[in-house]
Amino acid sequence: MSLREALIAALSSLADHTLRAILTTLGVIFGVAAVISMLSIGAGAEQEALELIRQLGVRNVIVQTKELGDRELAEARRRSPGLTMRDRQAILDAVPGVELVAPRAKVRTWRVASGRRTVDANVFGLSDEQAQLVEMSLSEGRFLDRLDVESHAQVGVLGSEIADELFGDAGALGELLKINDVWIEVVGVLAGAGEGEGAAVQGVSFESPTRSILVPVSTALRKFDQRPSDSPLSELVVRLGEGEGVPSSQAAARLLQSLLDQLHSGADDFELVVPDALLEQSRQTQRLFNLVMGFIAGISLVVGGIGIMNIMLATVLERTREIGLRRAVGARKRDIVIQFLTESFAISALGALLGVVLGVVLSRLISAAADWPTIITAFAVLTSVGVALTVGVIAGLYPALRAADLDPVDALRYE
């Protein structure tokens, strides 16, 4: 019997028992769909996490103010004022391979208003170097420049949502707003991007730029009130150069740790974030997640294989006389094995095809309902289909061998 004849016979048998074939394929369908949807969720989460980490810059090392309790903060402030511009200068002077150090100060706000309109906004003091670290797309106006920082200018760049809420269609450029008791002139508006809630990954938070107001860091430090216990700067982003002689980000982090420990007299009031290390950690975590989720979803495929084996054993009993007749007219054992293996393969292939369709639909529904990114990869589809087909062949092997071993005479007498 040729493979073509075996396939035609297998499809004919499935068509004669449509309901049974559908019920048999359910395990494979759900197994393939589960593998694809699980891996698509994992791939979407991985892409989002990696994109957020890449925004930090793999050649950067970030020094952040550590969140401390009241007692720990009071103890730290007796030895260290927190992150300051002095730390920035010391890093530039002492750490080799540093291209720039961009400070960021978070302003405590109790009012952000223009006329009668008030908004909730994050206000940050930045240097002009921030534009070299992160691409700042502007819908109008300009970004902060060096003169703004050196002159403590009372100017600001608004996120798109803040500009819309305060000034509407009239346009924000050149308008004034009041942050606490300080008047700020709008010199630029950031292009809208992303949602307004921000994000976090691996313990690193990302405030949404659409709901932020950016002012010169010198203005934030000099013209806005801070509590005595507050660190002047909330963050320093250290960017390393490229080429020979430049330490890796992790080596630079060790140098920074030693330098800042001395400057802060051993006070544990800062922490280092190394995006390069976070990137590798995120990849390892995601690989483990995909492995575990794929294994759990793969259990459904094993269950589906058991169902195929069960129905194939029943089919052998039902067709015992047919098997005896085929053997009597010259069919070889190999022909019987091919016939039943082809039928088992056809069941698993049909289930795999329907499972791919269901998996794609589930991934899209999850993405829409949970607002969670999902990415269907070729790896997920090929893996799930490959495992399903392998399970189908293995599940059909024992029934096929059992059918081939039937004695033709006994098979013809079987009732």
CSV table of C-alpha atoms in Angstrom, one decimal:
chain,number,residue,atom,x,y,z
A,1,MET,CA,0.0,0.0,0.0
A,2,SER,CA,1.4,3.4,-1.0
A,3,LEU,CA,1.3,6.4,1.3
A,4,ARG,CA,-1.2,8.1,-1.0
A,5,GLU,CA,-3.6,5.1,-0.8
A,6,ALA,CA,-3.1,4.9,3.0
A,7,LEU,CA,-3.8,8.6,3.4
A,8,ILE,CA,-7.0,8.3,1.3
A,9,ALA,CA,-8.1,5.3,3.3
A,10,ALA,CA,-7.4,7.2,6.6
A,11,LEU,CA,-9.4,10.3,5.5
A,12,SER,CA,-12.2,8.0,4.4
A,13,SER,CA,-12.3,6.3,7.7
A,14,LEU,CA,-12.3,9.6,9.6
A,15,ALA,CA,-15.2,10.9,7.3
A,16,ASP,CA,-17.2,7.7,8.1
A,17,HIS,CA,-16.8,8.5,11.9
A,18,THR,CA,-16.9,12.3,11.9
A,19,LEU,CA,-18.1,12.8,15.5
A,20,ARG,CA,-15.6,10.3,16.9
A,21,ALA,CA,-12.8,11.9,15.0
A,22,ILE,CA,-13.7,15.3,16.3
A,23,LEU,CA,-13.9,14.1,19.9
A,24,THR,CA,-10.6,12.3,19.5
A,25,THR,CA,-8.8,15.5,18.2
A,26,LEU,CA,-10.1,17.7,21.0
A,27,GLY,CA,-7.1,16.9,23.3
A,28,VAL,CA,-4.7,17.7,20.5
A,29,ILE,CA,-6.6,20.9,19.6
A,30,PHE,CA,-6.6,22.2,23.1
A,31,GLY,CA,-3.0,21.2,23.7
A,32,VAL,CA,-1.7,23.0,20.6
A,33,ALA,CA,-3.9,26.0,21.4
A,34,ALA,CA,-2.6,26.1,25.0
A,35,VAL,CA,1.1,25.9,23.8
A,36,ILE,CA,0.7,28.7,21.3
A,37,SER,CA,-1.3,31.0,23.6
A,38,MET,CA,1.1,30.4,26.6
A,39,LEU,CA,4.2,31.0,24.5
A,40,SER,CA,2.7,34.1,22.8
A,41,ILE,CA,1.9,35.6,26.2
A,42,GLY,CA,5.5,34.9,27.3
A,43,ALA,CA,7.0,36.3,24.1
A,44,GLY,CA,4.9,39.5,24.4
A,45,ALA,CA,5.9,40.0,28.0
A,46,GLU,CA,9.5,39.4,27.1
A,47,GLN,CA,9.5,42.0,24.3
A,48,GLU,CA,7.8,44.6,26.5
A,49,ALA,CA,10.3,44.0,29.3
A,50,LEU,CA,13.3,44.0,27.0
A,51,GLU,CA,12.1,47.2,25.3
A,52,LEU,CA,11.8,48.9,28.7
A,53,ILE,CA,15.2,47.8,29.7
A,54,ARG,CA,16.7,48.9,26.4
A,55,GLN,CA,15.2,52.4,27.1
A,56,LEU,CA,17.6,52.5,30.0
A,57,GLY,CA,20.5,52.0,27.7
A,58,VAL,CA,22.7,48.9,27.8
A,59,ARG,CA,25.8,51.1,28.0
A,60,ASN,CA,24.4,53.0,31.0
A,61,VAL,CA,24.7,52.6,34.7
A,62,ILE,CA,22.0,54.3,36.8
A,63,VAL,CA,22.5,55.5,40.3
A,64,GLN,CA,19.2,55.9,42.1
A,65,THR,CA,18.2,57.2,45.5
A,66,LYS,CA,17.2,54.3,47.7
A,67,GLU,CA,13.8,54.3,49.3
A,68,LEU,CA,14.4,54.2,53.1
A,69,GLY,CA,12.2,54.2,56.2
A,70,ASP,CA,12.2,57.2,58.5
A,71,ARG,CA,14.8,55.8,60.9
A,72,GLU,CA,17.1,54.6,58.2
A,73,LEU,CA,16.8,57.9,56.3
A,74,ALA,CA,17.6,59.9,59.4
A,75,GLU,CA,20.7,57.8,60.0
A,76,ALA,CA,21.8,58.1,56.4
A,77,ARG,CA,21.4,61.9,56.4
A,78,ARG,CA,23.7,62.2,59.3
A,79,ARG,CA,26.5,60.9,57.1
A,80,SER,CA,25.3,61.8,53.6
A,81,PRO,CA,23.2,64.5,51.9
A,82,GLY,CA,22.1,62.0,49.3
A,83,LEU,CA,22.8,62.2,45.6
A,84,THR,CA,24.1,65.6,44.6
A,85,MET,CA,25.8,67.5,41.7
A,86,ARG,CA,29.1,66.9,43.6
A,87,ASP,CA,28.6,63.1,42.9
A,88,ARG,CA,28.1,63.9,39.3
A,89,GLN,CA,31.3,65.8,39.0
A,90,ALA,CA,33.2,63.2,40.9
A,91,ILE,CA,32.0,60.4,38.6
A,92,LEU,CA,33.1,62.4,35.6
A,93,ASP,CA,36.5,63.0,37.1
A,94,ALA,CA,37.3,59.6,38.6
A,95,VAL,CA,35.6,56.9,36.5
A,96,PRO,CA,37.3,56.1,33.2
A,97,GLY,CA,35.3,55.8,30.0
A,98,VAL,CA,32.4,57.9,31.2
A,99,GLU,CA,30.9,60.1,28.3
A,100,LEU,CA,28.3,62.0,30.3
A,101,VAL,CA,26.4,61.9,33.6
A,102,ALA,CA,22.8,63.2,33.3
A,103,PRO,CA,21.2,64.2,36.6
A,104,ARG,CA,17.5,64.0,37.4
A,105,ALA,CA,15.6,65.6,40.3
A,106,LYS,CA,12.0,64.9,41.2
A,107,VAL,CA,10.1,67.9,42.3
A,108,ARG,CA,7.5,67.6,45.1
A,109,THR,CA,4.4,69.3,43.8
A,110,TRP,CA,1.2,70.4,45.5
A,111,ARG,CA,-0.2,72.4,42.6
A,112,VAL,CA,0.2,72.4,38.8
A,113,ALA,CA,-2.2,74.9,37.2
A,114,SER,CA,-2.8,77.3,34.4
A,115,GLY,CA,-5.6,79.8,34.9
A,116,ARG,CA,-8.5,77.8,36.4
A,117,ARG,CA,-7.3,74.4,35.2
A,118,THR,CA,-5.2,72.1,37.4
A,119,VAL,CA,-3.7,68.8,36.7
A,120,ASP,CA,-1.8,66.0,38.3
A,121,ALA,CA,1.7,65.7,36.8
A,122,ASN,CA,5.2,64.4,37.5
A,123,VAL,CA,7.7,67.2,37.5
A,124,PHE,CA,11.3,66.4,36.9
A,125,GLY,CA,14.4,68.6,36.7
A,126,LEU,CA,16.7,67.4,33.9
A,127,SER,CA,19.9,68.6,32.2
A,128,ASP,CA,20.2,69.3,28.5
A,129,GLU,CA,22.2,66.0,28.3
A,130,GLN,CA,19.0,64.0,28.7
A,131,ALA,CA,18.3,64.4,25.0
A,132,GLN,CA,21.5,62.5,24.3
A,133,LEU,CA,20.3,59.6,26.4
A,134,VAL,CA,16.7,59.3,25.3
A,135,GLU,CA,15.2,60.4,22.0
A,136,MET,CA,12.9,63.3,22.9
A,137,SER,CA,10.3,63.6,20.1
A,138,LEU,CA,8.7,67.0,20.2
A,139,SER,CA,5.4,68.0,18.6
A,140,GLU,CA,6.3,71.7,18.9
A,141,GLY,CA,8.9,73.9,20.4
A,142,ARG,CA,12.3,72.8,21.6
A,143,PHE,CA,13.9,70.8,24.4
A,144,LEU,CA,15.8,72.2,27.4
A,145,ASP,CA,19.3,73.6,26.4
A,146,ARG,CA,22.5,74.3,28.2
A,147,LEU,CA,21.7,78.0,28.6
A,148,ASP,CA,18.4,77.1,30.4
A,149,VAL,CA,20.4,75.0,32.9
A,150,GLU,CA,23.2,77.6,33.4
A,151,SER,CA,20.8,80.5,33.9
A,152,HIS,CA,18.2,78.6,36.1
A,153,ALA,CA,15.6,79.5,33.5
A,154,GLN,CA,11.9,79.1,34.5
A,155,VAL,CA,11.0,77.2,31.4
A,156,GLY,CA,9.5,73.7,30.9
A,157,VAL,CA,8.6,71.0,28.4
A,158,LEU,CA,5.2,69.5,28.7
A,159,GLY,CA,4.0,66.0,28.1
A,160,SER,CA,1.3,65.8,25.5
A,161,GLU,CA,-1.5,64.8,27.9
A,162,ILE,CA,-0.6,67.7,30.3
A,163,ALA,CA,-0.5,70.2,27.4
A,164,ASP,CA,-4.0,69.0,26.2
A,165,GLU,CA,-5.5,69.2,29.7
A,166,LEU,CA,-4.1,72.6,30.5
A,167,PHE,CA,-4.3,74.4,27.2
A,168,GLY,CA,-6.5,72.3,24.9
A,169,ASP,CA,-6.5,73.1,21.2
A,170,ALA,CA,-5.2,76.6,21.8
A,171,GLY,CA,-1.7,75.4,21.9
A,172,ALA,CA,0.7,75.4,24.9
A,173,LEU,CA,3.8,76.9,23.3
A,174,GLY,CA,4.7,80.3,25.0
A,175,GLU,CA,2.0,79.9,27.6
A,176,LEU,CA,2.6,80.1,31.4
A,177,LEU,CA,1.7,77.6,34.1
A,178,LYS,CA,2.3,77.6,37.8
A,179,ILE,CA,4.1,74.7,39.6
A,180,ASN,CA,3.7,75.3,43.3
A,181,ASP,CA,4.6,79.0,43.5
A,182,VAL,CA,6.9,79.1,40.5
A,183,TRP,CA,5.8,80.4,37.1
A,184,ILE,CA,7.1,78.3,34.1
A,185,GLU,CA,7.0,79.3,30.5
A,186,VAL,CA,6.3,76.4,28.1
A,187,VAL,CA,9.0,76.1,25.5
A,188,GLY,CA,8.2,72.7,24.1
A,189,VAL,CA,5.6,69.9,24.0
A,190,LEU,CA,6.6,66.2,23.8
A,191,ALA,CA,5.0,64.1,21.1
A,192,GLY,CA,2.3,61.8,22.4
A,193,ALA,CA,3.5,58.2,23.0
A,194,GLY,CA,2.2,55.4,25.1
A,195,GLU,CA,-0.3,55.3,28.0
A,196,GLY,CA,-0.4,57.6,30.9
A,197,GLU,CA,0.3,55.2,33.7
A,198,GLY,CA,4.0,54.5,33.2
A,199,ALA,CA,5.5,51.0,33.7
A,200,ALA,CA,7.9,49.1,35.8
A,201,VAL,CA,10.2,46.1,35.2
A,202,GLN,CA,12.8,44.4,37.3
A,203,GLY,CA,12.3,47.0,40.0
A,204,VAL,CA,12.9,49.9,37.7
A,205,SER,CA,10.1,52.4,37.3
A,206,PHE,CA,9.3,54.4,34.1
A,207,GLU,CA,7.1,57.4,34.5
A,208,SER,CA,5.1,58.1,31.4
A,209,PRO,CA,6.4,61.2,29.6
A,210,THR,CA,2.9,62.1,28.5
A,211,ARG,CA,2.1,63.1,32.0
A,212,SER,CA,5.4,64.8,32.9
A,213,ILE,CA,6.7,68.3,33.0
A,214,LEU,CA,10.4,68.7,32.4
A,215,VAL,CA,12.3,71.8,33.8
A,216,PRO,CA,16.0,72.5,34.0
A,217,VAL,CA,17.7,70.6,36.8
A,218,SER,CA,19.3,73.8,38.2
A,219,THR,CA,15.8,75.4,38.4
A,220,ALA,CA,14.4,72.3,40.2
A,221,LEU,CA,17.2,72.4,42.8
A,222,ARG,CA,17.2,76.2,43.4
A,223,LYS,CA,13.7,77.4,43.0
A,224,PHE,CA,11.5,74.5,44.4
A,225,ASP,CA,11.3,73.7,48.1
A,226,GLN,CA,12.5,70.3,49.3
A,227,ARG,CA,12.3,68.6,52.7
A,228,PRO,CA,15.6,68.5,54.6
A,229,SER,CA,15.7,64.7,54.4
A,230,ASP,CA,15.1,64.7,50.6
A,231,SER,CA,18.0,63.7,48.3
A,232,PRO,CA,18.7,66.7,46.0
A,233,LEU,CA,18.8,64.4,43.0
A,234,SER,CA,16.7,61.3,42.5
A,235,GLU,CA,18.9,59.8,39.8
A,236,LEU,CA,22.2,60.0,37.9
A,237,VAL,CA,22.5,58.2,34.6
A,238,VAL,CA,26.1,57.4,33.7
A,239,ARG,CA,26.7,56.7,30.1
A,240,LEU,CA,29.9,54.8,29.1
A,241,GLY,CA,31.7,55.3,25.9
A,242,GLU,CA,32.7,52.6,23.4
A,243,GLY,CA,36.1,51.3,22.4
A,244,GLU,CA,39.2,49.8,24.0
A,245,GLY,CA,40.0,50.8,27.5
A,246,VAL,CA,36.4,51.5,28.4
A,247,PRO,CA,35.2,49.2,31.2
A,248,SER,CA,32.1,47.1,30.9
A,249,SER,CA,29.0,48.4,32.5
A,250,GLN,CA,29.3,45.9,35.3
A,251,ALA,CA,32.9,46.8,35.9
A,252,ALA,CA,32.0,50.5,35.9
A,253,ALA,CA,29.2,49.7,38.4
A,254,ARG,CA,31.8,48.3,40.8
A,255,LEU,CA,34.0,51.4,40.4
A,256,LEU,CA,30.9,53.6,41.0
A,257,GLN,CA,29.9,51.7,44.1
A,258,SER,CA,33.4,52.1,45.6
A,259,LEU,CA,33.5,55.8,44.7
A,260,LEU,CA,30.1,56.7,46.0
A,261,ASP,CA,30.6,54.7,49.2
A,262,GLN,CA,33.5,57.0,50.0
A,263,LEU,CA,31.6,60.2,49.0
A,264,HIS,CA,28.6,59.1,51.1
A,265,SER,CA,30.7,58.0,54.1
A,266,GLY,CA,29.3,54.5,53.8
A,267,ALA,CA,25.6,55.6,54.0
A,268,ASP,CA,23.4,53.1,52.3
A,269,ASP,CA,21.2,55.7,50.6
A,270,PHE,CA,21.7,54.8,46.9
A,271,GLU,CA,21.6,51.8,44.6
A,272,LEU,CA,22.9,50.9,41.2
A,273,VAL,CA,20.9,49.6,38.3
A,274,VAL,CA,22.9,48.0,35.5
A,275,PRO,CA,20.6,47.6,32.4
A,276,ASP,CA,23.0,45.2,30.8
A,277,ALA,CA,22.7,42.8,33.7
A,278,LEU,CA,18.9,43.3,33.9
A,279,LEU,CA,18.7,42.5,30.2
A,280,GLU,CA,20.4,39.1,30.7
A,281,GLN,CA,18.4,38.4,33.8
A,282,SER,CA,15.2,39.2,32.0
A,283,ARG,CA,16.1,36.9,29.2
A,284,GLN,CA,17.0,34.0,31.5
A,285,THR,CA,13.7,34.5,33.5
A,286,GLN,CA,11.7,34.5,30.3
A,287,ARG,CA,13.4,31.4,29.0
A,288,LEU,CA,12.5,29.6,32.2
A,289,PHE,CA,8.9,31.0,32.0
A,290,ASN,CA,8.6,29.7,28.4
A,291,LEU,CA,10.0,26.3,29.4
A,292,VAL,CA,7.6,25.9,32.3
A,293,MET,CA,4.5,27.2,30.5
A,294,GLY,CA,5.3,25.1,27.4
A,295,PHE,CA,5.7,22.0,29.6
A,296,ILE,CA,2.4,22.6,31.4
A,297,ALA,CA,0.6,23.2,28.1
A,298,GLY,CA,2.4,20.1,26.6
A,299,ILE,CA,0.6,17.9,29.2
A,300,SER,CA,-2.6,18.5,27.2
A,301,LEU,CA,-0.9,17.1,24.1
A,302,VAL,CA,0.1,14.0,26.0
A,303,VAL,CA,-3.5,13.6,27.2
A,304,GLY,CA,-4.6,14.0,23.5
A,305,GLY,CA,-2.1,11.3,22.5
A,306,ILE,CA,-3.7,8.9,25.1
A,307,GLY,CA,-7.1,9.7,23.5
A,308,ILE,CA,-5.7,8.9,20.1
A,309,MET,CA,-4.2,5.6,21.3
A,310,ASN,CA,-7.5,4.6,23.0
A,311,ILE,CA,-9.6,5.2,19.9
A,312,MET,CA,-7.1,3.5,17.6
A,313,LEU,CA,-7.2,0.4,19.8
A,314,ALA,CA,-10.9,0.4,19.6
A,315,THR,CA,-10.6,0.8,15.8
A,316,VAL,CA,-8.4,-2.2,15.6
A,317,LEU,CA,-11.0,-4.3,17.3
A,318,GLU,CA,-13.8,-3.0,15.1
A,319,ARG,CA,-11.9,-3.7,11.9
A,320,THR,CA,-10.4,-7.1,12.9
A,321,ARG,CA,-12.2,-8.9,10.0
A,322,GLU,CA,-11.1,-6.2,7.6
A,323,ILE,CA,-7.5,-6.7,8.7
A,324,GLY,CA,-7.8,-10.4,8.3
A,325,LEU,CA,-9.3,-10.0,4.8
A,326,ARG,CA,-6.5,-7.6,3.8
A,327,ARG,CA,-3.9,-10.1,5.0
A,328,ALA,CA,-5.6,-12.9,3.2
A,329,VAL,CA,-5.5,-11.1,-0.1
A,330,GLY,CA,-1.8,-10.4,0.2
A,331,ALA,CA,-1.4,-7.3,2.4
A,332,ARG,CA,1.9,-7.4,4.3
A,333,LYS,CA,2.3,-6.5,8.0
A,334,ARG,CA,4.1,-3.3,6.9
A,335,ASP,CA,1.0,-2.3,4.9
A,336,ILE,CA,-1.2,-2.7,8.0
A,337,VAL,CA,1.2,-0.7,10.1
A,338,ILE,CA,1.3,2.1,7.5
A,339,GLN,CA,-2.5,2.1,7.3
A,340,PHE,CA,-3.1,2.6,11.0
A,341,LEU,CA,-0.2,4.9,11.5
A,342,THR,CA,-1.4,7.1,8.7
A,343,GLU,CA,-4.9,7.3,10.3
A,344,SER,CA,-3.3,8.2,13.6
A,345,PHE,CA,-1.2,10.8,11.9
A,346,ALA,CA,-4.2,12.3,10.1
A,347,ILE,CA,-6.1,12.7,13.4
A,348,SER,CA,-3.2,14.5,15.1
A,349,ALA,CA,-2.6,16.6,12.0
A,350,LEU,CA,-6.2,17.7,11.9
A,351,GLY,CA,-6.1,18.5,15.6
A,352,ALA,CA,-2.9,20.4,15.2
A,353,LEU,CA,-4.3,22.5,12.3
A,354,LEU,CA,-7.5,23.4,14.3
A,355,GLY,CA,-5.3,24.0,17.4
A,356,VAL,CA,-3.2,26.6,15.6
A,357,VAL,CA,-6.3,28.4,14.6
A,358,LEU,CA,-7.7,28.3,18.1
A,359,GLY,CA,-4.3,29.3,19.6
A,360,VAL,CA,-4.2,32.4,17.4
A,361,VAL,CA,-7.7,33.4,18.3
A,362,LEU,CA,-7.1,32.9,22.0
A,363,SER,CA,-3.9,35.0,21.8
A,364,ARG,CA,-5.8,37.8,20.2
A,365,LEU,CA,-8.6,37.6,22.7
A,366,ILE,CA,-6.2,37.7,25.6
A,367,SER,CA,-4.4,40.7,24.2
A,368,ALA,CA,-7.7,42.6,23.7
A,369,ALA,CA,-9.3,41.6,27.0
A,370,ALA,CA,-6.3,41.9,29.3
A,371,ASP,CA,-4.5,44.7,27.4
A,372,TRP,CA,-1.5,42.4,27.5
A,373,PRO,CA,0.9,42.2,24.5
A,374,THR,CA,1.0,38.8,22.8
A,375,ILE,CA,3.4,37.7,20.0
A,376,ILE,CA,2.8,34.5,18.0
A,377,THR,CA,6.2,33.2,17.0
A,378,ALA,CA,7.1,30.7,14.4
A,379,PHE,CA,8.9,28.7,17.2
A,380,ALA,CA,5.6,28.4,19.1
A,381,VAL,CA,3.7,27.2,16.1
A,382,LEU,CA,6.3,24.8,14.8
A,383,THR,CA,7.0,23.4,18.3
A,384,SER,CA,3.3,22.8,19.1
A,385,VAL,CA,2.6,21.3,15.7
A,386,GLY,CA,5.7,19.2,15.8
A,387,VAL,CA,5.0,17.8,19.2
A,388,ALA,CA,1.4,17.1,18.3
A,389,LEU,CA,2.4,15.1,15.2
A,390,THR,CA,5.0,13.2,17.1
A,391,VAL,CA,2.5,12.4,19.9
A,392,GLY,CA,0.0,11.2,17.2
A,393,VAL,CA,2.5,8.9,15.6
A,394,ILE,CA,3.7,7.5,18.9
A,395,ALA,CA,0.2,7.0,20.1
A,396,GLY,CA,-0.8,5.1,16.9
A,397,LEU,CA,2.3,2.9,16.9
A,398,TYR,CA,1.2,0.3,19.4
A,399,PRO,CA,-2.3,-0.1,17.9
A,400,ALA,CA,-0.7,-0.4,14.4
A,401,LEU,CA,1.7,-3.1,15.5
A,402,ARG,CA,-1.0,-4.9,17.3
A,403,ALA,CA,-3.2,-4.9,14.2
A,404,ALA,CA,-0.3,-6.1,12.1
A,405,ASP,CA,0.4,-9.0,14.5
A,406,LEU,CA,-3.2,-10.4,14.2
A,407,ASP,CA,-3.3,-13.9,12.8
A,408,PRO,CA,-5.2,-13.7,9.4
A,409,VAL,CA,-7.3,-16.9,10.1
A,410,ASP,CA,-8.3,-15.8,13.6
A,411,ALA,CA,-9.1,-12.3,12.3
A,412,LEU,CA,-11.4,-13.7,9.6
A,413,ARG,CA,-13.3,-15.8,12.2
A,414,TYR,CA,-13.6,-12.8,14.6
A,415,GLU,CA,-17.2,-11.7,15.4
